[in-house]
XYZ file of C-alpha atoms in Angstrom:
398
model
C 9.122 -12.772 17.324
C 12.742 -13.358 18.386
C 14.636 -10.101 18.199
C 18.393 -10.246 18.531
C 20.887 -7.543 17.666
C 23.619 -9.123 15.560
C 25.899 -6.202 14.728
C 27.855 -3.519 16.602
C 25.985 -0.705 14.861
C 24.031 2.338 15.886
C 20.581 1.417 14.574
C 18.534 0.702 17.696
C 15.689 3.219 17.915
C 13.538 4.106 14.910
C 10.638 6.530 14.511
C 8.122 5.892 11.725
C 5.699 8.685 10.812
C 2.838 7.273 8.752
C -0.012 9.578 7.793
C -2.246 6.853 6.366
C -2.523 5.046 9.697
C -2.738 1.520 8.242
C 0.845 0.382 8.774
C 0.006 -3.302 9.218
C -2.169 -3.379 6.118
C 0.602 -2.009 3.917
C 2.701 -4.956 2.678
C 6.054 -3.165 2.367
C 5.726 -1.109 5.534
C 4.761 -4.134 7.612
C 7.755 -5.991 6.205
C 10.083 -3.115 7.062
C 8.708 -3.061 10.610
C 9.222 -6.824 10.889
C 12.740 -6.502 9.484
C 13.724 -3.827 11.987
C 12.257 -5.801 14.869
C 14.123 -8.933 13.777
C 17.365 -6.940 13.965
C 16.695 -5.854 17.538
C 15.355 -2.367 16.862
C 12.737 -0.612 18.952
C 10.129 1.286 16.918
C 7.933 4.264 17.722
C 4.996 4.507 15.312
C 3.283 7.894 14.906
C -0.030 7.732 13.046
C -3.642 9.005 13.052
C -6.375 6.909 14.646
C -8.504 5.477 11.861
C -10.525 2.383 11.040
C -7.477 0.264 10.165
C -6.579 -2.321 12.843
C -3.286 -1.763 14.686
C -2.517 -5.034 16.507
C -0.181 -4.962 19.502
C 3.364 -5.894 18.507
C 6.258 -6.375 20.912
C 8.920 -3.779 20.238
C 6.527 -1.208 18.754
C 5.361 1.782 20.807
C 2.169 3.215 19.333
C 1.801 6.992 19.266
C -1.632 7.680 17.741
C -3.271 11.074 17.384
C -6.928 11.992 17.013
C -9.102 13.765 14.467
C -8.478 17.290 15.749
C -4.721 17.046 15.341
C -5.134 15.161 12.075
C -7.211 17.997 10.646
C -4.713 20.562 11.915
C -1.829 18.737 10.268
C -3.766 18.444 7.018
C -4.619 22.146 6.921
C -1.091 23.212 7.852
C 0.702 20.978 5.345
C -1.810 20.591 2.492
C -3.802 23.825 2.424
C -1.745 26.550 4.080
C 1.579 24.824 3.281
C 2.981 27.015 6.049
C 6.246 25.525 7.271
C 6.638 27.581 10.503
C 3.273 26.285 11.746
C 4.236 22.684 10.937
C 7.607 23.238 12.609
C 5.924 24.408 15.817
C 3.623 21.374 15.848
C 6.508 18.951 15.352
C 8.598 20.693 17.988
C 5.827 20.262 20.564
C 5.546 16.570 19.656
C 9.318 16.239 19.963
C 9.256 17.695 23.467
C 6.347 15.688 24.848
C 6.402 12.420 22.867
C 9.553 11.580 21.024
C 12.811 10.204 22.361
C 16.245 10.066 20.787
C 16.255 8.124 17.529
C 18.932 6.702 15.279
C 16.721 6.867 12.184
C 13.432 8.452 11.143
C 11.269 6.955 8.393
C 8.854 9.438 6.863
C 6.052 7.752 4.926
C 4.478 9.770 2.119
C 3.967 13.532 2.201
C 3.279 14.280 5.874
C 5.854 11.751 7.047
C 8.480 13.283 4.764
C 7.773 16.846 5.893
C 7.743 16.055 9.603
C 10.835 13.841 9.331
C 12.708 16.677 7.650
C 11.765 19.060 10.460
C 12.919 16.580 13.087
C 16.170 16.319 11.145
C 16.599 20.084 11.494
C 15.867 19.915 15.228
C 17.816 16.767 16.145
C 20.154 16.084 13.176
C 18.750 12.547 13.028
C 19.052 11.056 9.507
C 15.770 10.355 7.759
C 14.547 8.369 4.794
C 11.495 8.846 2.597
C 9.193 5.898 1.934
C 6.806 6.756 -0.907
C 3.562 4.987 -1.736
C 1.714 7.962 -3.204
C 3.063 10.638 -5.570
C 1.616 14.138 -5.810
C 2.182 16.038 -9.039
C 2.748 19.780 -9.319
C 0.380 19.933 -12.295
C -2.425 18.574 -10.097
C -1.613 20.546 -6.933
C 0.251 23.866 -6.795
C 3.723 25.340 -6.749
C 3.397 26.092 -3.036
C 2.200 22.564 -2.273
C 5.125 20.934 -4.052
C 7.707 23.434 -2.814
C 7.108 22.205 0.722
C 7.826 18.633 -0.379
C 10.910 19.663 -2.319
C 12.406 21.445 0.690
C 11.636 18.419 2.834
C 13.344 16.156 0.288
C 16.582 18.132 0.224
C 18.373 16.223 3.000
C 16.801 12.782 2.491
C 19.458 10.103 2.980
C 17.509 7.397 1.149
C 14.235 7.315 -0.750
C 12.258 4.183 -1.443
C 9.784 3.736 -4.285
C 8.299 0.735 -6.074
C 9.751 0.762 -9.601
C 11.622 2.803 -12.209
C 8.507 4.457 -13.620
C 7.412 5.796 -10.252
C 11.026 6.606 -9.387
C 11.381 8.866 -12.412
C 8.221 10.756 -11.521
C 9.087 11.050 -7.836
C 12.647 12.131 -8.531
C 11.446 14.881 -10.854
C 8.534 16.060 -8.704
C 10.546 16.189 -5.462
C 13.997 16.919 -6.919
C 15.532 13.875 -5.243
C 19.042 12.556 -5.793
C 19.119 9.441 -7.950
C 22.072 8.024 -5.998
C 19.865 7.742 -2.908
C 17.152 5.710 -4.670
C 16.058 2.234 -3.601
C 13.502 0.236 -5.609
C 11.171 -1.919 -3.531
C 8.043 -3.392 -5.154
C 4.990 -3.232 -2.928
C 4.774 -6.778 -1.572
C 4.860 -8.959 1.526
C 7.544 -11.437 2.568
C 7.356 -14.974 1.145
C 4.530 -16.780 -0.616
C 1.233 -16.755 1.280
C -0.293 -19.863 2.846
C -3.903 -20.629 1.968
C -6.067 -21.858 4.850
C -8.658 -24.599 5.211
C -11.097 -22.182 6.871
C -12.272 -20.383 3.731
C -14.247 -17.154 3.413
C -16.182 -18.610 0.464
C -17.535 -21.372 2.716
C -18.481 -18.890 5.432
C -20.434 -16.925 2.828
C -22.266 -20.080 1.719
C -20.873 -20.225 -1.807
C -21.577 -23.654 -3.333
C -18.557 -25.876 -3.921
C -19.189 -26.082 -7.670
C -18.895 -22.320 -8.178
C -15.743 -20.471 -9.218
C -15.025 -17.281 -7.302
C -13.757 -13.948 -8.571
C -12.971 -11.449 -5.833
C -12.024 -7.838 -5.345
C -10.182 -6.870 -2.171
C -8.959 -3.583 -0.740
C -10.602 -0.281 -1.506
C -14.076 -0.101 -3.034
C -13.753 3.609 -3.853
C -14.836 4.926 -7.253
C -11.345 4.610 -8.724
C -11.407 0.840 -8.053
C -14.340 0.508 -10.491
C -16.204 -1.818 -8.104
C -19.563 -0.241 -8.945
C -18.977 -0.721 -12.660
C -17.959 -4.335 -12.138
C -21.133 -5.024 -10.154
C -23.219 -3.872 -13.115
C -21.688 -6.608 -15.278
C -22.180 -9.578 -12.948
C -25.684 -10.385 -14.176
C -24.188 -11.501 -17.499
C -21.512 -13.749 -15.973
C -21.779 -17.525 -16.555
C -23.741 -19.455 -13.927
C -20.654 -21.217 -12.605
C -18.989 -17.925 -11.532
C -19.760 -15.697 -8.542
C -18.314 -12.382 -7.396
C -17.135 -11.581 -3.842
C -16.549 -7.992 -2.705
C -14.202 -7.724 0.276
C -13.283 -4.253 1.587
C -10.106 -4.681 3.591
C -11.374 -3.116 6.836
C -14.690 -5.000 6.976
C -16.925 -2.113 5.899
C -18.129 -3.496 2.583
C -21.869 -3.398 3.317
C -21.616 0.114 4.708
C -19.601 1.543 1.834
C -21.544 -0.188 -0.934
C -25.075 0.064 0.457
C -26.283 2.179 -2.469
C -24.731 -0.053 -5.104
C -25.850 -3.257 -3.423
C -29.438 -1.997 -3.217
C -29.518 -2.097 -7.010
C -28.511 -5.760 -7.133
C -30.607 -7.312 -4.368
C -31.793 -10.121 -6.627
C -28.184 -11.222 -7.170
C -27.104 -11.212 -3.521
C -26.358 -14.681 -2.195
C -26.603 -16.024 -5.724
C -24.050 -14.297 -7.946
C -22.832 -11.494 -5.661
C -21.534 -12.037 -2.133
C -20.594 -9.267 0.292
C -17.819 -9.904 2.817
C -17.626 -7.824 5.975
C -14.747 -9.875 7.362
C -11.548 -8.068 8.298
C -7.960 -9.131 8.940
C -5.613 -7.484 11.423
C -2.728 -7.460 8.955
C -2.140 -7.809 5.235
C -0.432 -11.159 5.914
C -3.653 -12.740 7.200
C -5.510 -13.238 3.928
C -5.085 -17.000 3.614
C -8.751 -17.571 4.469
C -10.011 -14.720 2.286
C -8.264 -15.938 -0.869
C -8.532 -19.705 -0.392
C -10.688 -21.225 -3.099
C -10.596 -18.078 -5.258
C -10.020 -18.484 -8.998
C -9.486 -14.855 -10.042
C -8.605 -11.556 -8.401
C -9.948 -8.369 -9.971
C -7.894 -5.174 -9.844
C -9.139 -2.450 -12.150
C -8.111 1.188 -11.772
C -9.779 4.323 -13.129
C -7.601 7.430 -12.632
C -9.616 10.583 -11.988
C -7.931 13.776 -10.832
C -11.233 15.007 -9.379
C -10.963 12.304 -6.705
C -8.055 14.060 -4.981
C -4.330 14.686 -5.295
C -3.565 10.966 -5.582
C -6.436 10.006 -7.875
C -5.050 11.200 -11.200
C -1.466 10.824 -12.407
C -0.552 8.869 -9.281
C -2.865 6.068 -10.459
C -1.905 6.496 -14.105
C 1.660 5.728 -13.020
C 0.666 2.887 -10.704
C 3.646 0.713 -11.594
C 4.332 -1.961 -8.971
C 2.467 -0.061 -6.251
C -0.765 -2.083 -6.315
C -1.473 -3.761 -2.990
C -4.343 -5.709 -4.532
C -2.323 -7.252 -7.323
C 0.720 -8.187 -5.258
C -1.529 -9.803 -2.636
C -3.406 -11.873 -5.213
C -0.148 -13.094 -6.742
C 1.304 -13.906 -3.322
C -1.473 -16.443 -2.798
C -1.350 -17.802 -6.332
C -4.547 -16.079 -7.448
C -4.395 -15.084 -11.140
C -5.533 -11.546 -11.886
C -7.799 -9.736 -14.291
C -6.626 -6.147 -14.639
C -6.953 -3.237 -17.026
C -4.322 -1.187 -18.841
C -2.349 0.115 -15.862
C 1.204 0.114 -17.177
C 3.845 -2.217 -15.786
C 1.532 -4.848 -14.322
C -0.470 -5.084 -17.559
C 2.744 -5.575 -19.529
C 4.029 -8.156 -17.037
C 0.722 -10.057 -16.977
C 0.923 -10.537 -20.729
C 4.607 -11.470 -20.662
C 4.514 -13.877 -17.710
C 0.900 -15.048 -18.116
C -0.229 -14.611 -14.524
C -3.385 -12.817 -15.566
C -5.512 -11.283 -18.288
C -5.837 -7.654 -19.330
C -9.178 -6.081 -20.254
C -10.209 -2.681 -21.580
C -13.238 -2.299 -19.336
C -15.309 -4.275 -16.791
C -17.752 -5.665 -19.351
C -14.893 -7.642 -20.903
C -14.092 -9.531 -17.694
C -16.627 -12.154 -18.733
C -14.558 -12.968 -21.839
C -11.503 -13.874 -19.735
C -12.944 -15.896 -16.848
C -12.415 -19.312 -18.427
C -8.855 -18.461 -19.511
C -7.683 -17.048 -16.202
C -8.975 -20.063 -14.265
C -6.432 -22.373 -15.929
C -3.861 -23.947 -13.607
C -1.067 -22.441 -15.703
C -2.021 -18.958 -14.548
C -2.048 -19.928 -10.878
C 1.429 -21.439 -11.154
C 2.705 -18.405 -13.017
C 1.288 -16.086 -10.364
C 3.273 -17.802 -7.617
C 6.395 -17.946 -9.759
C 6.223 -14.261 -10.640
C 5.689 -13.297 -7.021
C 8.630 -15.367 -5.839
C 10.997 -14.163 -8.557
C 10.046 -10.493 -8.796
C 8.088 -9.198 -5.814
C 8.867 -11.114 -2.617
C 10.208 -8.687 0.017
C 12.762 -11.308 1.070
C 14.590 -10.720 -2.214
C 15.297 -7.139 -1.150
C 15.507 -7.260 2.644
C 19.257 -7.781 3.105
C 20.209 -5.045 0.673
C 17.638 -2.701 2.167
C 18.869 -3.239 5.699
C 22.446 -2.638 4.589
C 21.334 0.672 3.095
C 19.604 1.604 6.339
C 22.767 0.850 8.292
C 24.767 2.963 5.873
C 22.393 5.881 6.412
C 22.830 5.667 10.164
C 26.595 5.234 9.960
C 26.956 8.169 7.587
C 24.664 10.272 9.794
């Protein structure tokens, strides 16, 4: 990547604190990293070591931490919610790891809290990039109070749409004037590749493929979808692709129940891409992308109302649309409304009704509408210039 500074500004060194540890598999975050690098910035990325790939990138210094520190941070910020203990941890990291920064980007809860503490220590301006929203009604007053204090001096907060913005603003007591709406999406339309996953899996050329990508956790309803495949028409098959290549491992119990369908109607992909931009092979030759969500507060602090208010924060849906893959989704708010309005997909009540929409969603009209919607509404390039101007303003004001 060619990185050239083109302005006499003060934005040169950026720290990103990302608790999820999958920065290059998050469409918006990867785009923000690419944007900063293209403007000549140097980035330090603080994150926990996990199963997500973190490919070497010129201009990015990786600062990973292990399971022991990850557990400590989780206990301190999520269970004890004890700010002095978090402050001490961040101070130590500041002394031994961090350099002088012009801007700090705190991603989600831990990133926000630690960025706010660094702001107290160094006076460096910080922004809050939200992908998950915790609700006081599903956590506790003490839990949310820590977030609210950390939100007090945020210079800019980024969220995917107005619905999520309203919730986040209320839950964290953020200033509306500092809001920036950025749909979860990559930059530009994706390029499909000749080397197709469906061919690697041995799927016959005369079969149509429906796929699910990303998480295969309970809330994604993958297990429920698998139970319906036996009734699908003979010309359709289903591919399950967990984004980090652990599909067989994570679905071993479910798959054991459908052995007779494996390699015939159900195909398991253990392939993995280094970044969210490398899905041209995975989605080539795919006729429908499935993205069903089942909110359940018992699944954790982000499994209930956070999913009920999904808005434009679905990585699955935006990725399908980027590659011109029409979607079949359930009633998940904004995307369901948009799918009906712009006809880039079909909406079902439950997995057993997917079968009723396969023929419809495979029409060329839906594929064209998917690409058009992505280009007109989601593409990161539509927001990049305005976003970078806001980042410069934060630094200048700081």
